[in-house]
XYZ file of C-alpha atoms in Angstrom:
220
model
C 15.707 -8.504 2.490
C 14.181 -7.854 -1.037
C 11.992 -4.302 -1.093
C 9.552 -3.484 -3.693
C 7.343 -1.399 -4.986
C 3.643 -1.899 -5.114
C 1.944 0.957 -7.301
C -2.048 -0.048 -7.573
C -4.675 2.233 -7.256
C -7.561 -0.477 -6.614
C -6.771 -0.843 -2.534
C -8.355 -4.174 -2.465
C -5.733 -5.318 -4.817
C -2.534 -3.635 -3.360
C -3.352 -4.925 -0.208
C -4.022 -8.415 -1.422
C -0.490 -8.081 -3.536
C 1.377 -6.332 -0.472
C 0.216 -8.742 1.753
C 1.148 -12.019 -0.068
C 4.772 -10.347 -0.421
C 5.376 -9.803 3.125
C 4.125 -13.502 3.730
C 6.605 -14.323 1.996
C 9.445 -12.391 3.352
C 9.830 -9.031 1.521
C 9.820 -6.022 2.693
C 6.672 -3.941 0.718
C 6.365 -0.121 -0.064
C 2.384 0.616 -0.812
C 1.390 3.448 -3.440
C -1.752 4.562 -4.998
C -1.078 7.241 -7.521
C 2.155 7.982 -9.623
C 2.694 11.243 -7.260
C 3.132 8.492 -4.284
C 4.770 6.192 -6.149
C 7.710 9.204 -6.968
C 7.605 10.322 -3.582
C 8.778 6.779 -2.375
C 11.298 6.285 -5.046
C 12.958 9.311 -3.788
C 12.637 8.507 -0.473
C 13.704 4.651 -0.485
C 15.450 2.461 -2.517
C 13.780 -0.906 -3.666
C 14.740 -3.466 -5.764
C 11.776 -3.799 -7.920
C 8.402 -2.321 -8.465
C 5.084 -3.545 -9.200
C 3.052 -1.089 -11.622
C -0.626 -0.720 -12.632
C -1.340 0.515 -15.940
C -4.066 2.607 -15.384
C -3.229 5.462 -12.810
C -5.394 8.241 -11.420
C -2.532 11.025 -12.125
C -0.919 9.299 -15.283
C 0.085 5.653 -16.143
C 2.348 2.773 -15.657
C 4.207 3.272 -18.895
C 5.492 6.966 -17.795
C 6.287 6.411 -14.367
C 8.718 3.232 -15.607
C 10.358 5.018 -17.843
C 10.773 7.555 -14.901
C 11.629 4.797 -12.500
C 14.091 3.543 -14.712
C 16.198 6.614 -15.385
C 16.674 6.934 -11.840
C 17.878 3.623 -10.816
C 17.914 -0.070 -11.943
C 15.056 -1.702 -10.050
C 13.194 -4.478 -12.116
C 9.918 -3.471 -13.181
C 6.965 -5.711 -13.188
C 3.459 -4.705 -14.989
C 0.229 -6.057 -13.469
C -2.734 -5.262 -15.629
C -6.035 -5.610 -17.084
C -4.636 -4.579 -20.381
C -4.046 -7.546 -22.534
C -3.368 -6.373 -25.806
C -0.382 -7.271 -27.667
C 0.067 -3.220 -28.368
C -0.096 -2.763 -24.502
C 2.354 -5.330 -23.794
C 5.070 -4.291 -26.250
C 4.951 -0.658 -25.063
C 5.280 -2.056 -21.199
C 7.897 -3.494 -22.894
C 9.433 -0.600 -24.721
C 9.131 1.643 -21.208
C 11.533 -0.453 -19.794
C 9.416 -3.351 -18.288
C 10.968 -6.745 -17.282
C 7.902 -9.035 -16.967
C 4.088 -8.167 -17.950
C 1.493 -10.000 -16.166
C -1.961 -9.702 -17.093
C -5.105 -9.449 -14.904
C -6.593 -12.105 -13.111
C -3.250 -13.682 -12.302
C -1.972 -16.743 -10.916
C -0.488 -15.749 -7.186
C 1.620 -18.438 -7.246
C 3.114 -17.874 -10.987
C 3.680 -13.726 -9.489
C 5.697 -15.135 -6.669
C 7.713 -16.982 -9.250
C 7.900 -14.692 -11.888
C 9.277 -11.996 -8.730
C 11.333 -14.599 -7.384
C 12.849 -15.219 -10.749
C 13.434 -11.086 -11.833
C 15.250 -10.405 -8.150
C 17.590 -13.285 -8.383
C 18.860 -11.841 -11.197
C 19.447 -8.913 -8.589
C 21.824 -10.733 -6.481
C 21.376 -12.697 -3.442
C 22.171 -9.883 -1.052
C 20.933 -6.467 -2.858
C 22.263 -4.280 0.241
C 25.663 -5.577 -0.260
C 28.167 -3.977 -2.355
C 31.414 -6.291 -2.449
C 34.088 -7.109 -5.043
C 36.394 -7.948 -2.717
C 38.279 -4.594 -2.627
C 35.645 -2.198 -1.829
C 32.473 -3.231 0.341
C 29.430 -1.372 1.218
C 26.817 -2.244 3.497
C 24.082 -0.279 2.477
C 21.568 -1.154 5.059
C 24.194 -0.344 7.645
C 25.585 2.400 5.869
C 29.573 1.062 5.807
C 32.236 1.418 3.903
C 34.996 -0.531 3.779
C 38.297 -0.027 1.165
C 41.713 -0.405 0.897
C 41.702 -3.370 4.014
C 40.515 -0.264 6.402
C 36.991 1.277 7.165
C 35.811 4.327 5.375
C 34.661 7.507 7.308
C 31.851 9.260 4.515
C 30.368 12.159 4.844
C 26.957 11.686 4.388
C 26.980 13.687 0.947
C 29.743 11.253 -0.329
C 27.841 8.640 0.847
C 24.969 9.691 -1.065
C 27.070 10.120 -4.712
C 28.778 6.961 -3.884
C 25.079 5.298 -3.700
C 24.017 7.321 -6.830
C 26.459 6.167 -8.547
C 26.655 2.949 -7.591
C 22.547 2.791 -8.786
C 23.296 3.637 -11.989
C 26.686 1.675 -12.792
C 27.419 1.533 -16.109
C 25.416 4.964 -16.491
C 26.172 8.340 -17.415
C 24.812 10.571 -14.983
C 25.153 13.950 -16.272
C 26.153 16.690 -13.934
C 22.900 18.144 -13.951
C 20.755 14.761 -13.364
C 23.229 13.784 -10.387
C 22.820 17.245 -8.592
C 18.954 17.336 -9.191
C 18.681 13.654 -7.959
C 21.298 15.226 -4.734
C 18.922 18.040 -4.358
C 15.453 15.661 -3.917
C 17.253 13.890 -1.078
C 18.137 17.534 0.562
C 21.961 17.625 -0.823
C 22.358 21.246 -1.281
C 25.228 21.660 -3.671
C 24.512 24.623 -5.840
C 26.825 23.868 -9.092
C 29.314 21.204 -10.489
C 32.194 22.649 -9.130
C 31.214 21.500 -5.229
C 30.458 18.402 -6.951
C 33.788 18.161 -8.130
C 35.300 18.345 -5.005
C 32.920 16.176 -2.971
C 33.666 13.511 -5.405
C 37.449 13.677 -5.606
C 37.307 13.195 -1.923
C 35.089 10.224 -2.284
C 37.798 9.057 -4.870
C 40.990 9.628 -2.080
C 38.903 7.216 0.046
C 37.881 4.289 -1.995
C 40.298 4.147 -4.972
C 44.384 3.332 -5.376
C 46.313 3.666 -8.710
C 45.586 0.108 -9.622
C 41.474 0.406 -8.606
C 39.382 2.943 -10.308
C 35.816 3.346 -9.550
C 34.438 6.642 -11.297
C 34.653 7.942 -14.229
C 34.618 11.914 -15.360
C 33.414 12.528 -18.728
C 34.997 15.906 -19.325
C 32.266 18.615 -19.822
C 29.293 15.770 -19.490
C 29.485 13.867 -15.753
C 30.678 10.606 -14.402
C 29.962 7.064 -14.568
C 30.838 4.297 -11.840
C 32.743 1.879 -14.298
């Protein structure tokens, strides 16, 4: 099941929005201000998010780029603001799709259908046919056996995973650790949480993560 993000400060609206969603099958996380909107994004992971403009604490432009740098959820605008300038900076933030107010419901469904099937059909599933990860579950399976994580490798391995392709610097990875109550206090105990994550899920022949010496890691 699909989860995503509606951020809308008119409560008529995000109701209206939320509600069509779970009609039709996805699973909905409601926010009304940017401060909400971060608290659930470091709380829960969804696969897309559904963003006002026009916040009480801030705007939509800020809190995508925000969104973005922490994971890779698409990012759909839903605004009054029609301007071409306002479209090409939801745009520039990091936006995937900008839909302007009033708004087909039927062409959102689409458009949202579209954006997460370029997800994948199972988002909660991690599987390339060596190492599989059932995130809704929480298992780990590698090298033909299951995998017994501790739930702060668990957490990197997720991290990481969220951001593949990504450098996530040393310092960004142990803040992000820290939000979700991982208490390691330098990247030294990083180090060594991740080499044991590595013993567990890689061989010689398959490599997962990266280090890049004096900068972080990246899940390849």
């Amino acid at each position: 099941m699909y989860t995503i993000l509606v951020l809308e400060d008119d409560f008529e609206l995000n109701q209206t929005v939320s509600d069509s969603l779970k009609k039709n099958g996805y699973r909905v996380l409601s926010a009304y201000t940017c401060k909400e909107g971060q608290k659930l994004a470091k709380t829960y992971t969804f696969n897309m998010a559904i963003l006002d403009v026009n916040l009480p604490d801030g705007d939509g432009f800020q809190f995508c780029k925000w969104l973005k740098a922490r994971c890779n959820s698409a990012v759909l605008f839903l605004s009054a603001r029609d301007l071409e300038d306002d479209l090409l900076d939801g745009y520039d933030s990091g936006a995937d799709d900008y839909v302007t107010k009033p708004f087909s419901m039927k062409v959102l469904l689409k458009k949202i259908s579209v954006l997460l099937s370029k997800v994948g059909r199972n988002p909660n599933v991690y599987d390339d046919g060596f190492l599989k990860i059932d995130f809704e579950l929480g298992l780990v399976h590698a090298k033909q056996k299951d995998c017994s994580l501790t739930p702060t490798e668990y957490r990197i391995l997720k991290k990481l995973i969220d951001n593949k392709g990504q450098l996530l610097t040393y310092s960004t990875l142990l803040d992000s650790l820290w939000e979700e109550g991982v208490q390691l206090l330098d990247k030294h105990a990083l180090a060594v949480n991740i080499n044991r994550l590595r013993k567990k899920i890689e061989t010689e022949e398959r490599t997962y993560i990266s280090n890049v010496y004096g900068m972080g890691y990246i899940w390849k």
